[in-house]
mmCIF file of C-alpha atoms in Angstrom:
data_model
loop_
_atom_site.group_PDB
_atom_site.id
_atom_site.type_symbol
_atom_site.label_atom_id
_atom_site.label_comp_id
_atom_site.label_asym_id
_atom_site.label_seq_id
_atom_site.Cartn_x
_atom_site.Cartn_y
_atom_site.Cartn_z
ATOM 1 C CA MET A 23 -2.280 -14.789 -6.975
ATOM 2 C CA ASP A 24 -2.642 -17.486 -4.371
ATOM 3 C CA ALA A 25 -1.001 -18.585 -1.148
ATOM 4 C CA LYS A 26 1.886 -20.213 -3.038
ATOM 5 C CA ASN A 27 2.392 -17.513 -5.698
ATOM 6 C CA ARG A 28 2.308 -14.124 -4.018
ATOM 7 C CA PHE A 29 2.617 -11.762 -6.920
ATOM 8 C CA GLU A 30 0.330 -9.720 -9.105
ATOM 9 C CA THR A 31 0.351 -9.363 -12.853
ATOM 10 C CA LYS A 32 -0.528 -6.012 -14.406
ATOM 11 C CA VAL A 33 -4.080 -7.244 -15.004
ATOM 12 C CA THR A 34 -4.694 -8.682 -11.524
ATOM 13 C CA PHE A 35 -3.167 -5.576 -9.949
ATOM 14 C CA ALA A 36 -5.456 -3.360 -12.052
ATOM 15 C CA LEU A 37 -8.446 -5.435 -10.939
ATOM 16 C CA SER A 38 -7.420 -5.040 -7.292
ATOM 17 C CA ARG A 39 -7.091 -1.303 -7.812
ATOM 18 C CA LEU A 40 -10.595 -1.228 -9.298
ATOM 19 C CA GLU A 41 -11.937 -2.894 -6.154
ATOM 20 C CA TRP A 42 -10.159 -0.339 -3.989
ATOM 21 C CA LEU A 43 -11.495 2.429 -6.239
ATOM 22 C CA GLY A 44 -15.021 1.152 -5.588
ATOM 23 C CA PHE A 45 -14.466 1.332 -1.829
ATOM 24 C CA LEU A 46 -12.942 4.806 -2.238
ATOM 25 C CA ALA A 47 -15.979 5.935 -4.261
ATOM 26 C CA VAL A 48 -18.399 4.681 -1.593
ATOM 27 C CA SER A 49 -16.400 6.467 1.120
ATOM 28 C CA LEU A 50 -16.296 9.704 -0.895
ATOM 29 C CA VAL A 51 -20.040 9.575 -1.637
ATOM 30 C CA LEU A 52 -20.763 9.134 2.067
ATOM 31 C CA ALA A 53 -18.441 12.035 2.898
ATOM 32 C CA VAL A 54 -20.156 14.291 0.356
ATOM 33 C CA GLN A 55 -23.614 13.277 1.566
ATOM 34 C CA HIS A 56 -22.647 14.009 5.174
ATOM 35 C CA ARG A 57 -20.270 16.928 4.566
ATOM 36 C CA THR A 58 -22.212 19.244 6.894
ATOM 37 C CA GLU A 59 -21.947 16.666 9.712
ATOM 38 C CA ILE A 60 -18.186 16.115 9.369
ATOM 39 C CA ARG A 61 -15.901 17.786 11.887
ATOM 40 C CA TRP A 62 -13.310 18.813 9.340
ATOM 41 C CA GLY A 63 -10.520 19.348 11.858
ATOM 42 C CA VAL A 64 -10.895 15.742 13.014
ATOM 43 C CA PHE A 65 -11.128 14.563 9.392
ATOM 44 C CA VAL A 66 -7.870 16.334 8.463
ATOM 45 C CA LEU A 67 -6.150 15.025 11.608
ATOM 46 C CA LEU A 68 -7.166 11.427 10.902
ATOM 47 C CA PHE A 69 -6.301 11.740 7.214
ATOM 48 C CA THR A 70 -2.833 13.207 7.831
ATOM 49 C CA VAL A 71 -1.719 11.197 10.879
ATOM 50 C CA ILE A 72 -1.379 8.113 8.673
ATOM 51 C CA ASP A 73 1.406 9.731 6.639
ATOM 52 C CA LEU A 74 2.843 11.857 9.463
ATOM 53 C CA ILE A 75 3.718 8.691 11.352
ATOM 54 C CA GLY A 76 3.778 6.048 8.639
ATOM 55 C CA TYR A 77 5.242 7.612 5.499
ATOM 56 C CA ILE A 78 7.029 10.932 5.930
ATOM 57 C CA PRO A 79 9.783 9.749 8.332
ATOM 58 C CA GLY A 80 10.671 6.833 6.036
ATOM 59 C CA ALA A 81 10.551 9.008 2.916
ATOM 60 C CA ILE A 82 12.925 11.510 4.524
ATOM 61 C CA ALA A 83 15.287 8.727 5.633
ATOM 62 C CA PHE A 84 15.177 7.197 2.134
ATOM 63 C CA ARG A 85 16.137 10.497 0.485
ATOM 64 C CA ARG A 86 18.892 11.268 3.013
ATOM 65 C CA ARG A 87 20.722 7.952 2.724
ATOM 66 C CA PRO A 88 23.115 7.611 -0.209
ATOM 67 C CA ASP A 89 22.403 3.870 -0.497
ATOM 68 C CA ARG A 90 18.614 4.486 -0.257
ATOM 69 C CA ARG A 91 18.282 1.728 2.369
ATOM 70 C CA VAL A 92 16.248 2.539 5.455
ATOM 71 C CA PRO A 93 15.936 0.605 8.716
ATOM 72 C CA ARG A 94 13.074 -1.867 9.011
ATOM 73 C CA GLY A 95 11.372 0.285 11.632
ATOM 74 C CA TYR A 96 10.281 2.689 8.896
ATOM 75 C CA TYR A 97 8.641 -0.188 7.008
ATOM 76 C CA VAL A 98 6.913 -1.339 10.193
ATOM 77 C CA ALA A 99 5.635 2.196 10.852
ATOM 78 C CA TYR A 100 4.407 2.506 7.261
ATOM 79 C CA ASN A 101 2.695 -0.893 7.264
ATOM 80 C CA THR A 102 1.135 -0.313 10.677
ATOM 81 C CA MET A 103 -0.300 3.072 9.767
ATOM 82 C CA HIS A 104 -1.426 1.967 6.282
ATOM 83 C CA SER A 105 -3.141 -1.178 7.534
ATOM 84 C CA LEU A 106 -6.905 -1.569 7.327
ATOM 85 C CA VAL A 107 -6.679 -3.401 10.664
ATOM 86 C CA THR A 108 -5.060 -0.384 12.313
ATOM 87 C CA ALA A 109 -7.641 1.922 10.719
ATOM 88 C CA GLY A 110 -10.438 -0.306 11.997
ATOM 89 C CA LEU A 111 -8.982 -0.365 15.506
ATOM 90 C CA LEU A 112 -8.499 3.406 15.470
ATOM 91 C CA ALA A 113 -12.043 3.999 14.198
ATOM 92 C CA GLY A 114 -13.458 1.598 16.767
ATOM 93 C CA ALA A 115 -11.541 3.197 19.634
ATOM 94 C CA TRP A 116 -12.526 6.670 18.432
ATOM 95 C CA ALA A 117 -16.200 5.671 18.213
ATOM 96 C CA LEU A 118 -16.047 4.072 21.662
ATOM 97 C CA PHE A 119 -14.072 6.732 23.539
ATOM 98 C CA VAL A 120 -14.938 9.903 21.601
ATOM 99 C CA ARG A 121 -18.017 9.264 19.460
ATOM 100 C CA PRO A 122 -19.005 7.636 16.193
ATOM 101 C CA GLU A 123 -18.767 10.285 13.495
ATOM 102 C CA TRP A 124 -18.503 10.843 9.770
ATOM 103 C CA ALA A 125 -14.977 12.270 10.107
ATOM 104 C CA LEU A 126 -13.799 8.661 10.489
ATOM 105 C CA LEU A 127 -14.301 8.348 6.727
ATOM 106 C CA ALA A 128 -10.884 10.020 6.455
ATOM 107 C CA LEU A 129 -9.312 6.639 7.221
ATOM 108 C CA PRO A 130 -10.749 4.601 4.328
ATOM 109 C CA ILE A 131 -10.518 7.611 2.014
ATOM 110 C CA HIS A 132 -6.771 7.883 2.683
ATOM 111 C CA LEU A 133 -6.046 4.152 2.524
ATOM 112 C CA MET A 134 -8.211 3.416 -0.504
ATOM 113 C CA GLY A 135 -6.856 6.528 -2.235
ATOM 114 C CA ASP A 136 -3.304 5.268 -1.720
ATOM 115 C CA ARG A 137 -4.200 1.843 -3.074
ATOM 116 C CA ALA A 138 -6.560 2.799 -5.912
ATOM 117 C CA LEU A 139 -5.004 6.029 -7.173
ATOM 118 C CA PHE A 140 -1.309 5.473 -6.465
ATOM 119 C CA GLY A 141 -1.073 1.672 -6.377
ATOM 120 C CA ASN A 142 0.566 1.757 -2.948
ATOM 121 C CA SER A 143 -0.119 -0.962 -0.437
ATOM 122 C CA LEU A 144 1.982 -2.484 2.328
ATOM 123 C CA LYS A 145 5.759 -2.479 1.884
ATOM 124 C CA PRO A 146 7.893 -5.645 2.101
ATOM 125 C CA PHE A 147 11.339 -5.229 3.668
ATOM 126 C CA GLY A 148 13.162 -6.414 0.551
ATOM 127 C CA VAL A 149 12.102 -3.582 -1.766
ATOM 128 C CA ALA A 150 13.056 0.081 -1.724
ATOM 129 C CA PHE A 151 10.982 2.285 0.584
ATOM 130 C CA GLU A 152 10.020 4.445 -2.391
ATOM 131 C CA PRO A 153 8.705 2.658 -5.490
ATOM 132 C CA GLU A 154 11.478 1.230 -7.667
ATOM 133 C CA THR A 155 11.236 -1.924 -9.742
ATOM 134 C CA CYS A 156 13.183 -4.701 -8.073
ATOM 135 C CA PRO A 157 15.567 -6.347 -10.616
ATOM 136 C CA ALA A 158 14.347 -9.834 -9.666
ATOM 137 C CA PHE A 159 10.741 -8.795 -10.278
ATOM 138 C CA ARG A 160 11.650 -7.142 -13.579
ATOM 139 C CA ALA A 161 13.257 -10.414 -14.708
ATOM 140 C CA PHE A 162 10.259 -12.374 -13.508
ATOM 141 C CA GLU A 163 7.834 -10.116 -15.414
ATOM 142 C CA GLN A 164 9.846 -10.540 -18.601
ATOM 143 C CA GLU A 165 9.767 -14.325 -18.308
ATOM 144 C CA TYR A 166 6.267 -14.841 -16.904
ATOM 145 C CA ARG A 167 3.797 -16.557 -19.197
ATOM 146 C CA PRO A 168 0.145 -16.947 -18.206
ATOM 147 C CA ALA A 169 -1.427 -20.398 -18.067
ATOM 148 C CA GLY A 170 -2.336 -21.583 -21.544
ATOM 149 C CA ASP A 171 0.388 -19.527 -23.244
ATOM 150 C CA SER A 172 2.097 -21.813 -25.771
ATOM 151 C CA ARG A 173 5.510 -20.145 -25.471
ATOM 152 C CA GLU A 174 8.238 -21.680 -23.328
ATOM 153 C CA PRO A 175 7.664 -20.350 -19.789
ATOM 154 C CA GLY A 176 11.198 -19.976 -18.479
ATOM 155 C CA VAL A 177 9.827 -18.490 -15.247
ATOM 156 C CA ARG A 178 11.505 -20.834 -12.823
ATOM 157 C CA ALA A 179 14.959 -20.535 -14.365
ATOM 158 C CA ALA A 180 14.776 -16.752 -14.697
ATOM 159 C CA ALA A 181 13.439 -16.289 -11.175
ATOM 160 C CA ARG A 182 16.039 -18.669 -9.742
ATOM 161 C CA ASN A 183 18.896 -16.954 -11.601
ATOM 162 C CA SER A 184 17.851 -13.414 -10.697
ATOM 163 C CA VAL A 185 17.184 -14.196 -7.020
ATOM 164 C CA GLU A 186 20.235 -16.306 -6.186
ATOM 165 C CA GLY A 187 22.567 -14.399 -3.928
ATOM 166 C CA THR A 188 20.187 -11.469 -3.378
ATOM 167 C CA ASP A 189 17.701 -10.591 -0.693
ATOM 168 C CA ALA A 190 15.618 -8.576 -3.148
ATOM 169 C CA VAL A 191 12.480 -10.631 -2.713
ATOM 170 C CA ARG A 192 12.669 -11.440 0.987
ATOM 171 C CA THR A 193 10.128 -9.869 3.313
#
């Protein structure tokens, strides 16, 4: 993946998930080591607020709509609450205005758990709110050939044909 080709293959996605798993493991080890110092009510609040605001409303809207399309506001809420930037700002504000504390580990534990264990990251507008393979991406995956593969690539034609007339890959 690079700035001109914003996609992940199964291998690069697995490698990203391994990185997130490493960060999750560090966060969990710190939480276990400091379990007696964690205010568990604060931990649970910080852990759950991410999904209470960012996921559950969109998931409900997705399931209630026959066409499974939800307004962009649900994506914005999800992406805002599942952002490492938001978590950092929240942790910083909490440390400044309340106090620095080990309960703040709930934030990276939640976010890295989502990424490492479930493969969930930020959501682009052009895909379903709940995970479904986009037809254009399915076609791309079938045609993609890594560099050095001697077979005919066909990526550009397949991607062009499957994307024309759709907004499936727009963000």
